[in-house]
Coordinates of C-alpha atoms in Angstrom, one line a residue:
M1 CA 98.1 82.8 93.4
A2 CA 95.3 84.5 95.3
L3 CA 94.6 86.9 92.7
Q4 CA 94.2 84.3 90.1
R5 CA 91.3 83.0 92.0
I6 CA 89.3 86.2 91.9
P7 CA 87.0 86.1 88.8
H8 CA 88.0 88.2 86.1
S9 CA 84.7 90.1 86.1
T10 CA 84.9 90.7 89.9
L11 CA 88.6 92.1 89.3
M12 CA 87.4 94.4 86.8
E13 CA 84.7 95.9 88.7
I14 CA 87.0 96.6 91.5
L15 CA 89.6 98.1 89.3
L16 CA 87.2 100.3 87.4
K17 CA 86.3 102.1 90.7
L18 CA 89.7 103.3 91.1
D19 CA 91.2 106.6 89.7
L20 CA 94.1 106.5 87.3
Q21 CA 96.9 107.4 89.9
T22 CA 95.9 104.4 92.0
L23 CA 95.5 102.2 89.1
C24 CA 99.1 102.9 88.1
S25 CA 100.2 102.0 91.6
V26 CA 98.2 98.9 91.6
A27 CA 99.8 98.0 88.4
C28 CA 103.3 97.8 89.9
V29 CA 102.3 94.9 92.4
S30 CA 102.3 92.0 90.0
K31 CA 102.3 91.0 86.3
T32 CA 98.6 89.7 86.9
L33 CA 97.5 93.1 88.1
Q34 CA 99.5 94.9 85.2
F35 CA 97.8 93.3 82.6
A36 CA 94.3 93.7 84.4
V37 CA 95.0 97.5 84.9
V38 CA 95.9 97.8 81.1
E39 CA 92.4 96.3 80.2
A40 CA 90.5 98.6 83.0
I41 CA 92.2 101.5 81.5
S42 CA 90.8 100.7 78.2
L43 CA 87.3 100.3 79.4
L44 CA 87.4 103.8 81.5
S45 CA 84.4 105.9 80.3
T46 CA 85.7 108.7 82.6
L47 CA 89.3 110.1 82.9
H48 CA 90.2 112.9 85.4
L49 CA 93.8 113.4 85.4
P50 CA 95.2 115.3 88.7
I51 CA 95.2 119.0 88.0
T52 CA 98.6 119.2 89.2
F53 CA 99.8 116.6 86.7
S54 CA 100.5 118.1 83.3
P55 CA 101.6 115.5 80.8
D56 CA 103.3 116.2 77.6
S57 CA 102.0 115.1 74.2
Q58 CA 103.7 111.6 74.1
T59 CA 102.6 110.7 77.6
L60 CA 99.1 111.5 76.9
K61 CA 98.7 109.9 73.5
I62 CA 100.7 106.7 74.1
G63 CA 100.6 106.2 77.9
I64 CA 97.0 107.3 78.7
L65 CA 94.6 108.2 76.3
G66 CA 96.1 105.9 73.5
R67 CA 94.9 103.0 75.7
C68 CA 91.6 104.5 76.2
R69 CA 88.5 103.9 73.7
G70 CA 85.2 105.8 73.7
I71 CA 86.0 108.3 76.8
R72 CA 82.9 110.3 77.7
S73 CA 84.3 112.5 80.2
L74 CA 88.0 113.9 80.2
T75 CA 89.8 116.3 82.4
V76 CA 93.4 117.3 81.7
N77 CA 96.0 120.0 82.5
C78 CA 97.2 121.3 79.3
L79 CA 100.1 123.3 80.2
R80 CA 102.5 121.4 77.8
L81 CA 99.9 120.3 75.2
D82 CA 99.1 121.9 71.7
D83 CA 96.2 121.4 69.4
S84 CA 97.4 118.2 67.9
S85 CA 97.8 116.5 71.1
L86 CA 94.1 116.3 71.8
V87 CA 92.0 116.3 68.6
D88 CA 93.0 112.6 67.7
F89 CA 90.9 111.8 70.9
F90 CA 87.8 113.7 70.1
G91 CA 84.5 112.3 68.8
P92 CA 80.7 112.2 69.3
H93 CA 81.3 109.9 72.2
L94 CA 82.8 112.8 74.3
L95 CA 80.1 114.5 76.6
E96 CA 82.3 116.4 79.1
L97 CA 85.6 118.2 78.3
N98 CA 87.8 120.0 81.0
L99 CA 90.8 121.4 79.6
L100 CA 92.8 123.5 82.2
S101 CA 95.9 125.9 81.9
C102 CA 95.7 125.8 78.1
S103 CA 98.9 127.8 77.6
L104 CA 99.7 126.6 74.2
L105 CA 96.1 125.9 72.5
S106 CA 95.3 128.2 69.8
Y107 CA 91.8 129.8 69.3
K108 CA 91.3 127.5 66.3
F109 CA 90.9 124.5 68.8
L110 CA 87.5 126.0 69.7
A111 CA 86.3 125.4 66.1
A112 CA 87.8 121.8 66.3
V113 CA 85.8 121.1 69.4
G114 CA 82.5 122.0 67.7
E115 CA 83.2 120.0 64.6
L116 CA 84.4 116.7 66.5
C117 CA 82.1 116.9 69.7
P118 CA 78.8 117.8 68.7
N119 CA 77.3 116.1 71.8
L120 CA 79.1 117.9 74.5
R121 CA 77.3 118.6 77.7
V122 CA 80.0 120.1 79.7
L123 CA 82.8 122.4 78.3
V124 CA 85.5 123.9 80.7
L125 CA 88.4 125.8 78.8
E126 CA 91.1 128.1 80.4
L127 CA 93.0 130.0 77.6
V128 CA 95.7 132.4 77.3
A129 CA 94.7 135.9 75.8
R130 CA 96.8 135.8 72.8
D131 CA 95.3 136.5 69.4
S132 CA 92.6 139.3 68.8
P133 CA 89.2 138.9 70.3
E134 CA 87.8 138.7 66.8
V135 CA 89.6 135.5 66.1
F136 CA 88.5 134.1 69.3
N137 CA 84.8 135.0 68.9
R138 CA 84.9 133.7 65.4
N139 CA 86.0 130.3 66.5
L140 CA 83.8 130.4 69.7
A141 CA 80.6 130.9 67.5
E142 CA 81.6 127.8 65.3
L143 CA 81.7 125.7 68.5
L144 CA 78.5 127.0 70.1
T145 CA 76.5 126.6 66.9
R146 CA 77.7 123.0 66.6
C147 CA 77.4 122.0 70.2
L148 CA 73.7 122.5 71.0
F149 CA 73.3 120.4 73.9
L150 CA 75.7 122.3 76.3
D151 CA 74.4 122.2 79.9
L152 CA 77.5 123.9 81.5
I153 CA 80.1 126.5 79.8
S154 CA 83.1 127.8 81.5
L155 CA 85.4 130.0 79.7
K156 CA 88.4 131.8 81.2
I157 CA 90.7 134.0 79.2
R158 CA 93.9 134.8 81.2
G159 CA 96.3 137.3 80.5
P160 CA 98.3 140.4 82.2
G161 CA 96.6 143.7 82.9
D162 CA 93.0 144.9 82.7
V163 CA 90.3 143.4 80.5
E164 CA 90.3 145.8 77.6
A165 CA 88.6 144.0 74.7
K166 CA 85.3 142.1 74.1
Y167 CA 86.2 138.5 74.3
F168 CA 82.6 137.0 74.7
S169 CA 80.4 138.6 72.0
A170 CA 80.0 135.3 70.4
V171 CA 78.4 134.0 73.8
E172 CA 75.8 137.0 73.6
A173 CA 74.9 136.0 70.1
F174 CA 75.1 132.1 69.9
L175 CA 74.6 130.9 73.5
P176 CA 72.7 127.4 73.4
K177 CA 69.3 127.4 75.1
T178 CA 70.2 124.2 77.0
V179 CA 72.8 126.1 79.3
K180 CA 72.0 126.0 83.0
T181 CA 75.5 127.1 84.2
L182 CA 77.7 129.9 82.7
K183 CA 81.0 130.9 83.9
L184 CA 83.1 133.6 82.2
K185 CA 86.4 135.2 82.8
S186 CA 87.3 138.1 82.0
L187 CA 84.8 140.4 80.5
L188 CA 83.7 144.0 80.4
H189 CA 80.7 145.3 82.4
Q190 CA 78.7 146.2 79.6
E191 CA 79.4 143.0 77.7
A192 CA 78.0 141.2 80.8
I193 CA 74.9 143.3 80.5
C194 CA 74.3 142.4 76.9
I195 CA 74.8 138.7 77.5
I196 CA 72.5 138.7 80.5
N197 CA 69.9 140.5 78.3
K198 CA 70.1 138.0 75.7
L199 CA 69.3 135.3 78.5
R200 CA 66.4 137.2 79.4
D201 CA 65.0 137.3 75.9
Y202 CA 65.4 133.5 76.0
G203 CA 63.4 133.4 79.2
N204 CA 60.8 135.7 77.5
S205 CA 60.5 133.0 74.6
L206 CA 59.0 130.6 77.2
I207 CA 55.4 129.9 76.4
P208 CA 53.1 128.7 79.2
T209 CA 51.7 125.2 78.3
Y210 CA 49.0 123.4 80.4
S211 CA 48.7 119.8 81.6
R212 CA 45.8 117.8 80.4
N213 CA 43.5 118.6 83.6
F214 CA 44.2 122.2 83.1
E215 CA 45.2 122.5 86.7
C216 CA 48.6 124.2 86.6
P217 CA 50.7 126.0 84.1
Q218 CA 54.0 124.4 83.1
L219 CA 56.9 126.1 81.3
S220 CA 57.9 124.7 78.0
S221 CA 61.6 124.1 77.3
G222 CA 63.8 126.9 77.1
L223 CA 66.9 128.6 78.8
M224 CA 66.7 128.5 82.6
L225 CA 70.1 129.5 83.9
Q226 CA 70.7 128.4 87.3
C227 CA 74.3 129.2 88.0
L228 CA 76.0 132.4 86.8
S229 CA 79.8 133.2 87.5
L230 CA 81.3 136.3 86.1
T231 CA 84.9 137.9 86.6
L232 CA 84.6 141.6 85.2
D233 CA 86.0 145.2 85.5
V234 CA 83.3 146.3 87.9
I235 CA 80.3 145.2 89.6
S236 CA 77.4 147.7 89.7
N237 CA 73.7 148.0 90.5
E238 CA 72.8 147.9 86.9
L239 CA 74.3 144.6 86.5
I240 CA 72.8 143.1 89.7
I241 CA 69.3 144.5 88.6
T242 CA 69.7 143.0 85.2
I243 CA 70.6 139.5 86.6
V244 CA 67.7 139.5 89.0
H245 CA 65.2 140.5 86.4
S246 CA 66.4 138.3 83.8
L247 CA 67.2 135.0 85.6
P248 CA 64.3 134.0 87.9
F249 CA 65.7 130.3 88.4
L250 CA 68.9 131.7 89.7
A251 CA 70.4 129.4 92.4
E252 CA 74.0 130.3 92.4
L253 CA 75.5 133.9 91.7
H254 CA 79.4 134.4 91.9
L255 CA 80.6 137.8 90.8
E256 CA 84.3 139.2 91.1
D257 CA 85.5 142.5 89.9
M258 CA 88.8 144.5 90.0
P259 CA 87.8 148.1 89.3
N260 CA 90.0 151.3 89.0
Q261 CA 88.9 154.5 91.0
K262 CA 87.5 156.0 87.7
Q263 CA 85.2 153.3 87.1
L264 CA 83.7 153.7 90.5
V265 CA 82.8 157.2 90.0
H266 CA 80.2 156.2 87.5
R267 CA 79.0 152.9 88.7
D268 CA 79.3 150.8 91.8
L269 CA 77.3 148.4 94.0
T270 CA 75.3 150.0 96.7
N271 CA 72.6 149.1 99.2
R272 CA 69.9 149.3 96.3
G273 CA 71.7 146.5 94.5
L274 CA 71.7 144.2 97.5
Q275 CA 68.0 145.0 98.1
T276 CA 67.1 143.9 94.6
L277 CA 69.3 140.7 95.0
S278 CA 67.2 139.7 98.2
T279 CA 64.4 139.1 95.9
C280 CA 66.1 136.0 94.5
H281 CA 64.4 133.5 96.9
N282 CA 66.1 130.6 95.1
L283 CA 69.6 131.7 95.8
I284 CA 71.6 129.2 97.6
S285 CA 75.2 130.3 96.8
L286 CA 76.6 133.8 96.6
S287 CA 80.1 135.4 96.1
L288 CA 80.8 139.0 95.8
I289 CA 84.5 139.7 95.5
R290 CA 86.3 143.0 95.1
G291 CA 89.9 142.4 94.2
R292 CA 92.8 144.6 94.3
H293 CA 94.3 146.4 91.3
N294 CA 97.5 148.1 92.5
H295 CA 95.6 149.7 95.5
Q296 CA 93.1 148.7 98.0
V297 CA 89.5 149.2 96.8
S298 CA 86.2 148.1 98.3
F299 CA 82.4 148.5 98.2
K300 CA 82.2 151.7 99.8
K301 CA 78.7 152.3 99.3
L302 CA 77.7 148.9 101.0
N303 CA 76.8 149.1 104.6
D304 CA 74.8 147.2 107.3
M305 CA 71.4 148.0 105.9
G306 CA 72.4 146.2 102.6
M307 CA 73.3 143.3 104.5
F308 CA 70.1 143.1 106.6
L309 CA 68.0 143.2 103.6
L310 CA 70.0 140.6 101.9
S311 CA 69.9 138.2 104.8
E312 CA 66.0 138.7 105.1
G313 CA 65.4 138.1 101.5
C314 CA 67.6 135.2 100.9
K315 CA 67.3 133.0 104.0
G316 CA 68.1 129.8 102.0
L317 CA 71.7 130.6 101.5
E318 CA 74.1 127.8 102.0
S319 CA 77.3 129.3 100.9
V320 CA 78.5 133.0 101.1
R321 CA 81.7 134.5 100.1
F322 CA 82.5 138.3 100.5
C323 CA 85.5 140.4 100.0
G324 CA 85.9 144.3 100.1
F325 CA 83.0 145.1 102.4
S326 CA 84.9 147.7 104.3
K327 CA 81.8 149.6 105.5
V328 CA 79.8 146.5 107.0
S329 CA 80.2 146.0 110.7
D330 CA 79.8 143.0 112.8
A331 CA 75.9 143.4 113.0
G332 CA 75.7 143.2 109.3
F333 CA 77.8 140.0 109.1
A334 CA 76.0 138.4 112.0
S335 CA 72.7 138.9 110.3
I336 CA 73.7 136.3 107.7
F337 CA 74.5 133.7 110.4
H338 CA 71.2 134.4 112.3
S339 CA 69.0 134.4 109.2
C340 CA 70.5 131.8 107.0
N341 CA 70.1 128.6 109.2
R342 CA 71.3 126.4 106.3
L343 CA 74.6 128.0 106.0
K344 CA 77.5 125.6 105.2
K345 CA 80.1 127.7 103.8
F346 CA 81.2 131.2 105.0
E347 CA 84.0 133.1 103.9
I348 CA 85.1 136.8 104.6
R349 CA 88.2 138.6 103.3
N350 CA 89.9 141.8 104.0
S351 CA 87.2 143.2 106.3
S352 CA 88.6 145.8 108.9
H353 CA 85.5 145.9 110.9
F354 CA 84.8 141.9 111.4
S355 CA 85.6 141.1 114.9
D356 CA 84.8 138.5 117.5
L357 CA 81.4 140.1 117.9
A358 CA 80.3 138.6 114.5
L359 CA 80.7 135.3 115.6
D360 CA 79.1 135.7 119.1
G361 CA 76.9 132.6 119.6
F362 CA 78.4 130.7 116.7
D363 CA 78.5 127.5 118.9
A364 CA 74.5 127.7 118.7
I365 CA 73.8 128.9 115.3
G366 CA 76.8 127.7 113.3
C367 CA 76.3 124.1 114.1
S368 CA 75.9 123.1 110.2
V369 CA 78.8 125.1 109.0
T370 CA 81.5 123.0 107.4
E371 CA 83.9 125.7 105.9
L372 CA 84.8 128.8 107.7
R373 CA 87.3 131.2 106.1
L374 CA 88.2 134.5 107.8
L375 CA 90.9 135.8 105.7
S376 CA 92.9 138.9 106.8
C377 CA 90.3 140.0 109.3
S378 CA 92.7 141.9 111.7
L379 CA 90.3 142.1 114.7
I380 CA 89.6 138.4 114.9
T381 CA 91.1 136.9 118.1
C382 CA 91.4 133.5 119.8
E383 CA 88.1 134.1 121.6
S384 CA 86.2 133.6 118.3
V385 CA 88.0 130.4 117.6
K386 CA 87.2 129.0 121.0
Q387 CA 83.5 129.3 120.1
L388 CA 84.0 126.7 117.4
A389 CA 85.3 124.0 119.9
Y390 CA 82.1 122.2 120.0
S391 CA 81.4 121.9 116.3
T392 CA 81.2 118.6 114.8
S393 CA 80.6 119.6 111.2
L394 CA 83.7 122.0 110.5
E395 CA 86.0 120.4 108.1
V396 CA 87.8 123.6 106.7
L397 CA 89.1 126.5 109.0
D398 CA 91.0 129.3 107.1
L399 CA 92.6 132.0 109.4
C400 CA 95.0 133.3 107.0
G401 CA 96.3 136.9 107.8
C402 CA 94.5 136.9 111.1
K403 CA 97.4 138.2 113.1
S404 CA 96.0 138.0 116.5
I405 CA 95.4 134.2 116.4
S406 CA 97.9 132.4 118.8
D407 CA 98.6 129.4 120.6
S408 CA 95.9 129.8 123.0
C409 CA 93.2 128.7 120.6
L410 CA 94.8 125.6 119.3
E411 CA 93.2 123.7 122.3
S412 CA 89.9 124.6 121.0
I413 CA 90.8 123.7 117.4
S414 CA 92.1 120.4 118.5
T415 CA 88.6 119.3 119.6
L416 CA 87.3 119.7 115.9
C417 CA 87.1 116.1 115.2
N418 CA 86.2 116.3 111.5
L419 CA 88.8 119.2 110.6
S420 CA 90.8 118.3 107.4
S421 CA 92.2 121.6 106.4
L422 CA 93.8 124.3 108.5
N423 CA 95.3 127.4 107.4
L424 CA 97.4 129.5 109.8
T425 CA 99.2 131.7 107.4
S426 CA 100.5 134.9 108.9
T427 CA 99.3 134.1 112.4
D428 CA 101.4 134.2 115.7
I429 CA 101.4 130.5 116.1
T430 CA 104.8 129.2 117.6
D431 CA 106.6 125.9 118.3
Y432 CA 104.2 125.5 121.5
G433 CA 101.1 125.8 119.4
L434 CA 102.4 122.9 116.9
S435 CA 103.0 120.6 119.9
I436 CA 99.5 120.9 120.7
L437 CA 98.4 119.8 117.1
G438 CA 101.2 117.1 117.3
Q439 CA 99.4 115.6 120.2
G440 CA 95.9 115.7 119.0
S441 CA 93.9 113.2 116.9
L442 CA 92.6 115.8 114.1
P443 CA 92.5 114.2 110.6
I444 CA 94.1 117.2 109.0
V445 CA 95.2 116.5 105.4
Q446 CA 96.1 120.0 104.6
L447 CA 98.0 122.5 106.8
S448 CA 99.5 125.9 105.9
L449 CA 102.0 127.6 108.5
R450 CA 103.5 130.2 105.8
H451 CA 104.7 133.2 107.2
C452 CA 104.6 132.1 110.8
K453 CA 107.7 133.8 111.8
R454 CA 108.0 132.1 115.4
V455 CA 107.9 128.5 114.0
T456 CA 111.1 126.8 114.1
E457 CA 112.6 123.2 113.6
E458 CA 111.6 122.4 117.2
G459 CA 108.0 123.0 116.1
M460 CA 108.4 120.5 113.1
Y461 CA 109.8 117.9 115.6
Q462 CA 106.7 118.6 118.0
L463 CA 104.3 118.2 115.2
F464 CA 105.5 115.0 113.7
Y465 CA 106.7 113.1 117.0
G466 CA 104.0 114.3 119.4
G467 CA 102.3 110.9 119.2
G468 CA 99.2 112.1 117.6
T469 CA 97.6 111.2 114.3
I470 CA 98.8 114.2 112.0
S471 CA 102.1 112.5 111.0
T472 CA 100.1 109.8 109.2
T473 CA 97.0 112.0 108.0
L474 CA 98.8 115.0 106.9
S475 CA 99.4 115.1 103.0
A476 CA 100.0 118.9 102.1
L477 CA 102.3 121.2 104.2
D478 CA 103.2 124.8 103.5
L479 CA 106.2 126.2 105.2
G480 CA 107.0 129.0 102.9
H481 CA 108.7 132.1 104.0
I482 CA 109.8 130.9 107.5
S483 CA 113.4 131.7 108.4
G484 CA 113.4 129.1 111.5
I485 CA 112.8 126.1 108.9
T486 CA 116.3 124.5 108.5
D487 CA 117.8 121.3 107.2
R488 CA 117.0 119.6 110.5
A489 CA 113.2 120.5 110.0
I490 CA 113.2 119.1 106.4
Q491 CA 114.9 115.8 107.7
I492 CA 112.2 115.5 110.4
I493 CA 109.5 115.8 107.8
A494 CA 111.2 113.3 105.5
S495 CA 111.5 110.8 108.2
A496 CA 108.2 111.1 110.0
G497 CA 105.8 112.9 107.6
V498 CA 105.0 109.5 106.0
G499 CA 101.7 110.8 104.3
I500 CA 103.3 114.0 102.9
T501 CA 102.9 114.2 99.0
E502 CA 103.1 118.0 98.6
L503 CA 105.6 120.2 100.4
C504 CA 106.2 123.9 100.0
I505 CA 109.3 125.4 101.4
R506 CA 109.6 128.5 99.1
S507 CA 111.9 131.4 100.5
C508 CA 113.1 129.3 103.3
F509 CA 116.6 130.7 103.1
H510 CA 118.4 128.4 105.8
V511 CA 117.5 125.1 103.6
T512 CA 120.4 123.7 101.8
D513 CA 121.4 120.8 99.6
S514 CA 121.1 118.3 102.7
S515 CA 117.2 119.1 102.7
V516 CA 116.9 117.9 98.9
E517 CA 119.0 114.8 99.6
A518 CA 116.7 113.9 102.7
L519 CA 113.6 114.4 100.7
A520 CA 115.1 112.3 98.0
M521 CA 115.5 109.4 100.5
K522 CA 112.0 109.8 102.0
K523 CA 110.4 106.6 102.9
Q524 CA 108.3 105.3 100.1
F525 CA 105.0 103.8 99.5
Q526 CA 106.1 100.3 99.6
G527 CA 107.5 101.0 102.9
E528 CA 105.9 103.2 105.5
G529 CA 105.2 106.4 103.5
K530 CA 103.7 107.9 100.2
L531 CA 105.5 109.1 97.4
L532 CA 106.2 112.9 97.0
R533 CA 104.5 114.5 94.2
R534 CA 104.8 118.2 94.4
L535 CA 107.8 120.0 95.8
D536 CA 108.3 123.9 95.8
L537 CA 111.7 125.0 96.3
F538 CA 111.2 128.6 94.7
N539 CA 113.6 131.1 96.1
C540 CA 115.8 128.9 98.4
I541 CA 118.7 130.6 97.8
G542 CA 120.7 128.3 100.1
L543 CA 120.8 125.6 97.4
S544 CA 123.7 125.1 95.5
I545 CA 124.0 123.6 91.9
G546 CA 125.2 120.4 93.7
A547 CA 121.5 119.7 94.8
C548 CA 120.8 118.6 91.2
R549 CA 122.6 115.4 92.0
S550 CA 119.7 114.5 94.3
F551 CA 117.6 114.3 91.0
R552 CA 118.9 111.2 89.4
G553 CA 118.4 107.4 89.5
P554 CA 115.1 106.1 91.0
Q555 CA 115.0 109.1 93.5
F556 CA 112.1 111.3 93.6
R557 CA 110.4 108.7 91.2
G558 CA 106.7 110.0 92.0
L559 CA 107.5 113.7 91.7
Q560 CA 104.8 115.5 89.2
W561 CA 105.6 119.1 90.0
L562 CA 108.9 120.8 90.9
G563 CA 109.3 124.7 91.5
I564 CA 113.0 125.8 91.5
G565 CA 112.6 129.3 90.2
N566 CA 115.1 131.8 91.5
T567 CA 117.4 129.1 92.6
R568 CA 120.8 127.8 91.5
L569 CA 119.0 124.8 90.2
S570 CA 117.2 126.8 87.5
S571 CA 120.6 127.4 85.7
N572 CA 120.7 125.9 82.2
G573 CA 122.5 123.0 81.2
D574 CA 123.1 120.8 84.3
V575 CA 123.3 117.2 83.3
S576 CA 121.6 115.6 86.2
L577 CA 118.6 117.9 86.1
V578 CA 118.2 117.5 82.4
E579 CA 118.5 113.8 82.6
F580 CA 116.1 113.5 85.4
C581 CA 113.5 115.4 83.5
S582 CA 114.0 113.6 80.3
K583 CA 113.3 110.4 82.1
R584 CA 110.0 111.8 83.5
P585 CA 107.9 113.3 80.8
W586 CA 105.1 113.6 83.3
L587 CA 107.2 116.1 85.4
T588 CA 106.3 119.6 85.2
L589 CA 109.5 121.8 85.9
C590 CA 108.5 125.3 87.0
L591 CA 110.7 128.3 86.7
E592 CA 108.1 131.0 86.9
G593 CA 107.6 131.0 90.6
C594 CA 104.2 129.8 90.4
E595 CA 102.2 128.3 93.5
V596 CA 102.2 124.5 93.6
G597 CA 100.8 122.9 90.6
C598 CA 100.8 126.4 88.6
H599 CA 97.2 126.6 89.3
D600 CA 97.6 130.6 89.0
G601 CA 100.1 132.2 87.0
W602 CA 100.4 129.4 84.2
Q603 CA 99.6 132.0 81.7
F604 CA 103.0 133.7 82.0
H605 CA 105.0 130.5 81.5
R606 CA 107.5 130.5 78.7
S607 CA 106.6 128.0 76.0

């Protein structure tokens, strides 16, 4: 009765501020709200589905998009969608299109986007390397010549092995002049040089015009790229120099490569490249990542001098990500902290020389840092973490692979009043350390304890029954590859982890059918807890085919993603599991061993 007293316009205003998942939950409350939600969905101008939710064609057409009219912004995980699933909803009204994990979409889909959505401003596509590059570029050219107002283009071609072909020659030839953000993966070094030279040619076409009082020149309209992100075979001095000389307005630069040893003989990034990059005074975000290719590789020609030059020239940096800087010492890394006083995000990966000394004085100079990620930095100890104790801004702390991190630093971590994400993967944390976290008042939403070999079921009890806030705030928990996780640990999580919506217990060999039964009975949203949305059981070899019985009836009714690869549950033909999936067309069943949500590895899925 109280709902009926609320003016219809007010109710609509409230509902239109909610996301789709919340709207669906609200619709279950009453008939009045159900009708109101249906109307609200039809009025949505923006629809961003969760990236871990991959609907099938029928669910999308009838259950979601079929109720929407004139969507202007759309984000969909397309793992289970083909061309025909989407084109019916395209039109001139669409301004932003984000299609992720497009394992079934053909390259002809690109031409269809160009024909039906000429007013697009934002285009994000993740496609699989399937047909020839010529077919891809022909269709991409049709898209780019029709969508003349694009502001952001992000194109990712995912596939096995090295990048061996030119997938983006059409970008070089037909890139719209309106583009301010360009993200491409994967392309060849020389192909990247050609594209950037094209951007320079656009820049040279800018003609100075003057205001009426002739006081100051103003640039006429033209290409002014501000964000460039490239994943390619090798990062070189030539590439950096070309970027700096061609893109004077660049504010964000993200480069990632995966070279082989032969490529590094002829070209690589050296101090000269960083010296050139230091002249980009507008740069606020920088990523230089060297990945692994069957062997450990790094920027062996970069040292402290290059970092000193970079930090002196780019003092406005707010976000920094470095991986593969094997010759840079503490002094080089510390120069970034001391020179860039606006720094908010700092990430170092696989640095054998990054030690506690690099963070010396962080409590005084790192007060604005919100994200600190120190991945596989073996020299980092608890002394560094203790310097973070007085930070009131730190929200994300990632110590993955820092093997010297132990319980003694968790007292300091517990004082970080705004910490929402904590990654302790492969550290030396024990049950005692978890008891400290369990007693604290941290607002932690995401916690990873993967490969923490000294964690047991007792640690789970201390974490969730310690009297602190984590039992209610924690939403995503990763316990993968921990032999001490047993059925009792999972039962504790199911009963006390009321906020858990994502759980990873892959390769927990002592987990049996009892754990699945406990999770199936997890306290639900209408009572004290939230629905479990994502569950990773990959390589849980202790499960029997009988665990399939837990997937029936109303149990696991909120599940959107389930990973059961390399378990007995993945055997074909089990009636309970087949029936469970048939009644939940929104559920993604992953047999491939992907991480939660198939955010990486989706290109290898069997169609």
